[in-house]
PDB file of C-alpha atoms in Angstrom:
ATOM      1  CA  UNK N   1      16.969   0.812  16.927  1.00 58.00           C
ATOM      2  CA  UNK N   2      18.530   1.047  20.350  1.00 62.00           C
ATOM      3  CA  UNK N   3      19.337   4.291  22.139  1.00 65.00           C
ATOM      4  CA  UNK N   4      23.522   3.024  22.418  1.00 65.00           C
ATOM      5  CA  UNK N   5      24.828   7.087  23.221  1.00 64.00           C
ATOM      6  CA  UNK N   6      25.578   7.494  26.698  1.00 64.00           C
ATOM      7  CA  UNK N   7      24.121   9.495  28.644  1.00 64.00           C
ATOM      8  CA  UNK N   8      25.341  11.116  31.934  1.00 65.00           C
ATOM      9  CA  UNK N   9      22.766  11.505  34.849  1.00 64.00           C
ATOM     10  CA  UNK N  10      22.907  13.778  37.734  1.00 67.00           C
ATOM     11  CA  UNK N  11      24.642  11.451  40.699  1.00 70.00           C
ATOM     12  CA  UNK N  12      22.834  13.522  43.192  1.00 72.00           C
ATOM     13  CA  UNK N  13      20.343  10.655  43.098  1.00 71.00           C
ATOM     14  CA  UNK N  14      22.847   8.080  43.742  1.00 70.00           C
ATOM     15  CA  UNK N  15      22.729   6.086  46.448  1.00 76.00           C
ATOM     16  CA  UNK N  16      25.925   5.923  47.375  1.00 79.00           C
ATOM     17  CA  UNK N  17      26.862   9.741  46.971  1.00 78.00           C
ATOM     18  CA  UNK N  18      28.068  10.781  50.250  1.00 82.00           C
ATOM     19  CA  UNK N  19      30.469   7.689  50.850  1.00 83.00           C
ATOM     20  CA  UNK N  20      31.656   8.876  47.315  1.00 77.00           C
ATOM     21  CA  UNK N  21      32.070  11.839  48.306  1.00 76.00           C
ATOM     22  CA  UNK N  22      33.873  11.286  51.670  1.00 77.00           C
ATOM     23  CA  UNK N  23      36.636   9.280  49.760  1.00 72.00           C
ATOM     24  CA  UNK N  24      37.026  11.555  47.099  1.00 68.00           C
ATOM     25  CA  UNK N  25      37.801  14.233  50.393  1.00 66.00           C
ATOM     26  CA  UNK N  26      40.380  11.676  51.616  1.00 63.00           C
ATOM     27  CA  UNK N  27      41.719  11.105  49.046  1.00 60.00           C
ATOM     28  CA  UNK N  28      42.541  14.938  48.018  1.00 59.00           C
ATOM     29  CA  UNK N  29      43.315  15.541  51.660  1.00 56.00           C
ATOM     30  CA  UNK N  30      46.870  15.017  51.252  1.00 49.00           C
ATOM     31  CA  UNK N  31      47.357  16.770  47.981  1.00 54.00           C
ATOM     32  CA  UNK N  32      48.485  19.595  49.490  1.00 57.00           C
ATOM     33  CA  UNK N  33      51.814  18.691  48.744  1.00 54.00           C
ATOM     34  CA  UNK N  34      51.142  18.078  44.878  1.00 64.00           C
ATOM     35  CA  UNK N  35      53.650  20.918  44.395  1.00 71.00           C
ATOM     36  CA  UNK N  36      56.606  18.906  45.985  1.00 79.00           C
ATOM     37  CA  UNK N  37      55.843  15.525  44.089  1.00 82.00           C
ATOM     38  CA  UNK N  38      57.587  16.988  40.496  1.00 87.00           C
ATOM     39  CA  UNK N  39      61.173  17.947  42.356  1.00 92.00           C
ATOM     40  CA  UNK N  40      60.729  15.139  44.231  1.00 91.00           C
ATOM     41  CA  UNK N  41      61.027  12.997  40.749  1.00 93.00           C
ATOM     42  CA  UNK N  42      63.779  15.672  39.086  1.00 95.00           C
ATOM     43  CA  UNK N  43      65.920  14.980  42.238  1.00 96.00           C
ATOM     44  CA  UNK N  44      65.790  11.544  41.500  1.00 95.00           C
ATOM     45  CA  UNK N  45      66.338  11.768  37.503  1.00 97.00           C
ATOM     46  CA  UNK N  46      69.182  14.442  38.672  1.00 97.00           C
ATOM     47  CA  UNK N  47      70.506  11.639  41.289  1.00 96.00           C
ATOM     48  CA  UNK N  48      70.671   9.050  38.781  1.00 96.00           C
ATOM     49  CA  UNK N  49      72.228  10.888  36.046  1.00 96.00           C
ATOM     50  CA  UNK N  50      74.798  12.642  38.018  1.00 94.00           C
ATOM     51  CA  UNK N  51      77.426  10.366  37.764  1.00 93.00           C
ATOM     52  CA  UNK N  52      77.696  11.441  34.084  1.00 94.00           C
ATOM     53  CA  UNK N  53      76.743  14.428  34.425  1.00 94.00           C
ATOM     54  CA  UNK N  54      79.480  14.824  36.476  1.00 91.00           C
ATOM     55  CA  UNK N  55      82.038  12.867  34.553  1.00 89.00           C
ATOM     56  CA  UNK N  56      82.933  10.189  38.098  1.00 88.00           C
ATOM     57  CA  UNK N  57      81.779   7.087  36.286  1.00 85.00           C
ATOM     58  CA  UNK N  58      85.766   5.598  35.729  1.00 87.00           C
ATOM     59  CA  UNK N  59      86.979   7.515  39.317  1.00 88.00           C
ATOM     60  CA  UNK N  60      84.058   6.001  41.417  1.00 90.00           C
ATOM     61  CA  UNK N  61      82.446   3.538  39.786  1.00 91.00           C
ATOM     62  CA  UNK N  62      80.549   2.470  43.167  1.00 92.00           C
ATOM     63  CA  UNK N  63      79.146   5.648  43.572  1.00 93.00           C
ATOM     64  CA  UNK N  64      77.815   5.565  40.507  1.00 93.00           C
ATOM     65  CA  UNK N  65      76.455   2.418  41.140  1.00 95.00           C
ATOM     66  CA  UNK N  66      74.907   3.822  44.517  1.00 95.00           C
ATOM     67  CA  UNK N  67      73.506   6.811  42.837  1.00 95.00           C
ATOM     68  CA  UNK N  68      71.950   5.151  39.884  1.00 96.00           C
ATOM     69  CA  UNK N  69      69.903   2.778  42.164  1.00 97.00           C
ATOM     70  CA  UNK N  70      69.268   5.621  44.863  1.00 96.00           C
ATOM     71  CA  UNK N  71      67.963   7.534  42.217  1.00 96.00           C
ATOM     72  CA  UNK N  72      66.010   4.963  40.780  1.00 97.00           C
ATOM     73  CA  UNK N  73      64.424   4.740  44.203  1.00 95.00           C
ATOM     74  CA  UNK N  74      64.033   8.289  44.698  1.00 94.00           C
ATOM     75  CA  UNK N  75      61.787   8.388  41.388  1.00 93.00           C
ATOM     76  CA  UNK N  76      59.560   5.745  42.481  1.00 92.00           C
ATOM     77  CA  UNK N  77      59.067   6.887  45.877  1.00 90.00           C
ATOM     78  CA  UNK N  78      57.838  10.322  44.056  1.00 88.00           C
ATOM     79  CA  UNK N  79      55.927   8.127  41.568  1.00 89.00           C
ATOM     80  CA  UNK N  80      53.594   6.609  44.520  1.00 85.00           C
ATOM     81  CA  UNK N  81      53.416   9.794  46.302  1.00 81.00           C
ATOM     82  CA  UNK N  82      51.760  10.601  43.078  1.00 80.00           C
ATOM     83  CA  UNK N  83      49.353   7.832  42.543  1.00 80.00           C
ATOM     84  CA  UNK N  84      48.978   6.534  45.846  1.00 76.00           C
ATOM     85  CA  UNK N  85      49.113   9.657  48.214  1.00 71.00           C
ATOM     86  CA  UNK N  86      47.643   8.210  51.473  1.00 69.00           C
ATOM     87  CA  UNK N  87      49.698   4.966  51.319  1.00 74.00           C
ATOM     88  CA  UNK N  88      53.003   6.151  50.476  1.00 75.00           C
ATOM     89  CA  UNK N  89      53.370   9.834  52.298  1.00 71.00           C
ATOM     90  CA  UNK N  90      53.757   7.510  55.363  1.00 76.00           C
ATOM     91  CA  UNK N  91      57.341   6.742  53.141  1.00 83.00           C
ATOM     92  CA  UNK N  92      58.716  10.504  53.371  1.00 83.00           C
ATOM     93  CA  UNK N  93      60.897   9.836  56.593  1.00 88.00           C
ATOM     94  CA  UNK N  94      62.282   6.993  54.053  1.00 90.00           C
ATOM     95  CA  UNK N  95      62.733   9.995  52.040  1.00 90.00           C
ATOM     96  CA  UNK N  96      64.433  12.165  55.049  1.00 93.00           C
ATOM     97  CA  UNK N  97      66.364   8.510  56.328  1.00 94.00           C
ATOM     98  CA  UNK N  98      67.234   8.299  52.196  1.00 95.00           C
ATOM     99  CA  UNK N  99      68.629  11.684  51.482  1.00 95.00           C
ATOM    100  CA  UNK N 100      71.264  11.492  55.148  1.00 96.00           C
ATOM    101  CA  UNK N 101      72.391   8.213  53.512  1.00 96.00           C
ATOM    102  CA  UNK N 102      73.266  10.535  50.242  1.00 96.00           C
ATOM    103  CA  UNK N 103      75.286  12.730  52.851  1.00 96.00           C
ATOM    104  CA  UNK N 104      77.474   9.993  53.821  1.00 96.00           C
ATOM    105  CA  UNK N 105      77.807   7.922  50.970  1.00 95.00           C
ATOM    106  CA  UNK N 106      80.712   9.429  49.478  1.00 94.00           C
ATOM    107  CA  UNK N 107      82.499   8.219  52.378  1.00 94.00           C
ATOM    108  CA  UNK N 108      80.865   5.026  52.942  1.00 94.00           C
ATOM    109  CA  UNK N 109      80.559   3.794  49.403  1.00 94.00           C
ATOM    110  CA  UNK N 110      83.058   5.431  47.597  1.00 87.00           C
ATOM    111  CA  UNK N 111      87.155   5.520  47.589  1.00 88.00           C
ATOM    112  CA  UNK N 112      88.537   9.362  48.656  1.00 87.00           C
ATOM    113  CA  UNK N 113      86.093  11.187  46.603  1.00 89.00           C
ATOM    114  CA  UNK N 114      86.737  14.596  45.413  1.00 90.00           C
ATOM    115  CA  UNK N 115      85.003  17.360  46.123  1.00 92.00           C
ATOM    116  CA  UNK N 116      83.001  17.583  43.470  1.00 91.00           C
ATOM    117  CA  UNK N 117      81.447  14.447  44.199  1.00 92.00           C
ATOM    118  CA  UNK N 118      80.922  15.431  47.571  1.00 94.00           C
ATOM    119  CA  UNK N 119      79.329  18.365  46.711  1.00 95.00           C
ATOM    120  CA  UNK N 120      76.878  16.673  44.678  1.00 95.00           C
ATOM    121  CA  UNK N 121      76.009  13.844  47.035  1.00 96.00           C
ATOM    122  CA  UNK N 122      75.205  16.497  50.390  1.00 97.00           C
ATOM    123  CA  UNK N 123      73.356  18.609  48.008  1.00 97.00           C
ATOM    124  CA  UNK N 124      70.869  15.708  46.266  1.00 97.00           C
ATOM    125  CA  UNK N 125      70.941  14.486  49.881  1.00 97.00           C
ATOM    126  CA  UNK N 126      69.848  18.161  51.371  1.00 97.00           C
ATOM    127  CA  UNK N 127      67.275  18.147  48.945  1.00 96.00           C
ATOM    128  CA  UNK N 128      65.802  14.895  49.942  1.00 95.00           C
ATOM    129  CA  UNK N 129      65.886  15.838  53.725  1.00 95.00           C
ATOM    130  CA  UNK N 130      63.742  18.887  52.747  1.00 95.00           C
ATOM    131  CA  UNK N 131      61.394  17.629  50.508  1.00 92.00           C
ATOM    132  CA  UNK N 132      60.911  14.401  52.976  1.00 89.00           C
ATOM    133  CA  UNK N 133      60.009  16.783  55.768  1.00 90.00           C
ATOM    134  CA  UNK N 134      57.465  18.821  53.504  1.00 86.00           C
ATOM    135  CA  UNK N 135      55.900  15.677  52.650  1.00 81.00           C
ATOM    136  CA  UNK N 136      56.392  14.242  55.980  1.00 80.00           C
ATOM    137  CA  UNK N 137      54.666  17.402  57.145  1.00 79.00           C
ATOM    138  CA  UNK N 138      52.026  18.450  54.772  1.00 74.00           C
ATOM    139  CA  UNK N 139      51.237  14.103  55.491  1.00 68.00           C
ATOM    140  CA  UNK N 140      50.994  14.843  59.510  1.00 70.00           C
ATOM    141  CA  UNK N 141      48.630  18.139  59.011  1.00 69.00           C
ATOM    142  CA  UNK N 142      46.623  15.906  56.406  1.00 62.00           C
ATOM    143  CA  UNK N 143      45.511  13.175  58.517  1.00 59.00           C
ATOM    144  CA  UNK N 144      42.183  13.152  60.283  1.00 58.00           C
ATOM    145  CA  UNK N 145      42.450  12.828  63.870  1.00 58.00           C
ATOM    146  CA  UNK N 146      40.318  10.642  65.854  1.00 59.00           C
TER     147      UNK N 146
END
């Protein structure tokens, strides 16, 4: 009978080991901001549900609109930054560019919004700023200079 169990030898002996090795360090050399990718996707879940969290979806129904697909966006932006980290962390000034658009929304998108509204829009689009410049950042201190 045939041996069929795997077995695992020691890749020291492979000969491709220290290419492995140097993308496996570029690839983790951007993690450092692995901490900011979770809030990232709350602020997004938070973004998209606030219009009924909120209780504007019959007083602004284009904000709610605008906030549904914002947050939609905001939750796939911290999606890639999670699978693809040295492709998308080029996207956090999106992020920064996307959470001043949440500032002015309300004014732009929306008919006399209350303050509430307002509120919640500068806030979710506060956040974004932030976290964009963390990633933007933690991104700029990541990347090996030539």
């Amino acid at each position: 009978m045939a041996n069929v169990s795997p077995t695992r030898g020691d890749i020291a002996a492979h000969p491709d080991v220290s290419e492995m090795r140097d993308r496996y360090a570029r690839m983790l050399g951007g993690r450092d901001v692995a901490l900011v990718d979770g809030p990232v996707f709350l602020l997004g879940l938070y973004c998209a549900a606030s219009p009924w969290i909120l209780h504007y979806t019959t007083s602004q129904p284009a904000l709610v609109t605008h906030n549904l697909i914002m947050g939609i966006a905001i939750g796939l932006l911290a999606l890639g930054f999670t699978r693809a980290p040295e492709r998308m962390y080029g996207l956090s000034w999106a992020f920064c560019a996307m959470g001043v658009w949440m500032i002015i929304a309300p004014w732009v998108v929306g008919e006399s919004p209350d303050a509430g509204v307002i509120v919640n829009n500068i806030i979710i689009g506060a956040l974004a700023v932030i976290l964009g410049m963390v990633c933007a950042g933690t991104a700029a201190k990541s990347t090996p200079r030539p």
